[in-house]
Amino acid sequence: RNAYGDHPLVAVNNKYDPARIVTTPGNDPADAAAYDYWDHLDYVFDRAEAHGLYVMLEPTWGNYVSGTNSYALDMSSNIFTVSNAKVYGQFIGRRYGTRPNVIWMLGGDRAAVYANGDFRAVWRSMAEGIARGITGQSVAWNKPSAAWDRFLMTYHATRRVDPGSSVWFHNDQWLDFNVIQS
């Protein structure tokens, strides 16, 4: 949730459901019932654009895909699957894809592959969903398409021993540039 207590997603049994996004009619900041999580994010993007700033949009933190610590030993925070990552990606792609000051960054300080799990399919599904939300076209992470050229996207890996995005996604169509963290 954000500083105003607004949640981005519906919680079911104390666990967020990425396919159930919380939005409200209206966007008046003076009306708490109308001003939701996404309305405030719209405001942040507007302010950044007004000041000539770009926003690196990380659709989710990595622990919601691949575990609560950098070694993916505790999977209790995982909420994303291949199917709901695409639904969520489409929502945020539609909502923010036309903004000129967005750089998309998947990952969230996590590796894409751990000894006990390979999460590349989830990240790829989210990238495909974002692309569909932005372009209206169904694209595949491994097939060239002009749709992939309509936005800028990368992957935020963890800083420990992980080599960065090039090992997992270097040849994926959605990856525009590689990132490492020291």
PDB file of N, CA and C in Angstrom, residues 52 177 180:
ATOM      1  N   GLY A  52      10.360  17.516 -16.438  1.00  0.00           N
ATOM      2  CA  GLY A  52      11.266  16.948 -17.420  1.00  0.00           C
ATOM      3  C   GLY A  52      11.979  15.698 -16.952  1.00  0.00           C
ATOM      4  N   PHE A 177      18.064  -3.051 -22.983  1.00  0.00           N
ATOM      5  CA  PHE A 177      19.434  -2.886 -22.511  1.00  0.00           C
ATOM      6  C   PHE A 177      19.609  -3.701 -21.244  1.00  0.00           C
ATOM      7  N   ILE A 180      23.229  -4.224 -14.599  1.00  0.00           N
ATOM      8  CA  ILE A 180      23.900  -4.949 -13.517  1.00  0.00           C
ATOM      9  C   ILE A 180      23.826  -4.069 -12.283  1.00  0.00           C
TER      10      ILE A 180
END
